[in-house]
């Protein structure tokens, strides 16, 4: 008699929470090894050479359906945008970065609901997709950035490597988002006067707490700009970005903008979860711990700027019009300066309008490129007076690096 039949791969993948559609896609793209890699969360090596990694490395599984070709594939959970693909202010969906802590989920909106619960919700409610769509929506332009954007610079610029996906400068995008203010949903549910914290919970079954989640204070939840988003850039929210419904918490680290939203828990107490105790926490000598967190909880983003160029860039000698993007959670960008002498002297770049209140800004300047190897740095200042600092104290998980980035440019 032969050996026992191996268990069908589909059965194994299904038990690990994989959808049939994704299973078939992985199988066709990378065979059984791709399916297994996705099931077991195997990581592929990071790729820092931004200009030559258009597709997923061989044998690795891309846990998304979006075409990875325009992106830098950092590992199986991240598609990093190439800012050089962009010229306008709105990032098209095909160029918008993806960051998944587990995998992109296939959610059937007809079979989905959003629960509003917690000890500060006297009578819990559930909203269907149609219920959400029937509420009044607003549209705003806002940038969305991963807390780990620029993480590779802790190593490349300061010589001290941080843990985690070694993002360059492309874990950020700027889109128009259409959604219902979270405040209206909380109003519809009816929350008690003693409510202080709101936890947003996603559907990811693979994440450590079964549901990727983040807590925000009531005031941020009631901010009219904090949305439950069902539309992106004028179309239905795509699956990789959280269909059918995601949170958008402008100005806060990207991990707060929970995708594939399932549950909102309102409490009269502060709530703690992995994403405000050990993850998305600045851990290091300069960051005293707060509450139950191991360090300082990462909440709002910091002011940053980056050139829209490959890393490293190669240009011909002569005059170039270089461009890039700057953004701050604290207000519009007031100025961007640039330097080609390691920050000894700075010149003013042009800001290309119009600037949305919560969006990013494009800047441009003309550079007469001499032959040889150079670095060009940019430094933004916002309307509140914040400027990118010369030095950011190290934190173990590499969040919120916002020193001016020395962008390598070879003139050939
Ligand atoms: N449910 C869920 N929401 C999530 C995540 C996730 O893994 N699961 N990743 C977060 C992180 S770390 C970031 S930076 C943003 C990225 O949003 P995007 O993939 O739409 O660009 O989504 C956030 N929301
Ligand atoms: Mo993130």
PDB file of N, CA and C in Angstrom, residues 43 80 101 252 273 287 400:
ATOM      1  N   UNK A  43       9.078  35.175   5.289  1.00  0.00           N
ATOM      2  CA  UNK A  43       9.489  36.495   4.816  1.00  0.00           C
ATOM      3  C   UNK A  43      10.518  36.351   3.705  1.00  0.00           C
ATOM      4  N   UNK A  80       6.061  49.039  -1.361  1.00  0.00           N
ATOM      5  CA  UNK A  80       6.480  50.425  -1.171  1.00  0.00           C
ATOM      6  C   UNK A  80       6.311  51.208  -2.459  1.00  0.00           C
ATOM      7  N   UNK A 101      -0.314  43.750   8.067  1.00  0.00           N
ATOM      8  CA  UNK A 101       0.319  42.983   9.128  1.00  0.00           C
ATOM      9  C   UNK A 101      -0.014  41.503   9.008  1.00  0.00           C
ATOM     10  N   UNK A 252      -2.437  60.847  12.088  1.00  0.00           N
ATOM     11  CA  UNK A 252      -1.921  59.804  12.980  1.00  0.00           C
ATOM     12  C   UNK A 252      -1.162  58.756  12.167  1.00  0.00           C
ATOM     13  N   UNK A 273      -4.000  47.763  23.816  1.00  0.00           N
ATOM     14  CA  UNK A 273      -3.896  46.606  22.930  1.00  0.00           C
ATOM     15  C   UNK A 273      -2.455  46.584  22.440  1.00  0.00           C
ATOM     16  N   UNK A 287      12.736  57.998  25.240  1.00  0.00           N
ATOM     17  CA  UNK A 287      11.277  57.894  25.237  1.00  0.00           C
ATOM     18  C   UNK A 287      10.758  57.197  26.487  1.00  0.00           C
ATOM     19  N   UNK A 400       8.980  56.974  12.883  1.00  0.00           N
ATOM     20  CA  UNK A 400       9.002  58.448  12.833  1.00  0.00           C
ATOM     21  C   UNK A 400      10.377  59.060  12.561  1.00  0.00           C
TER      22      UNK A 400
END
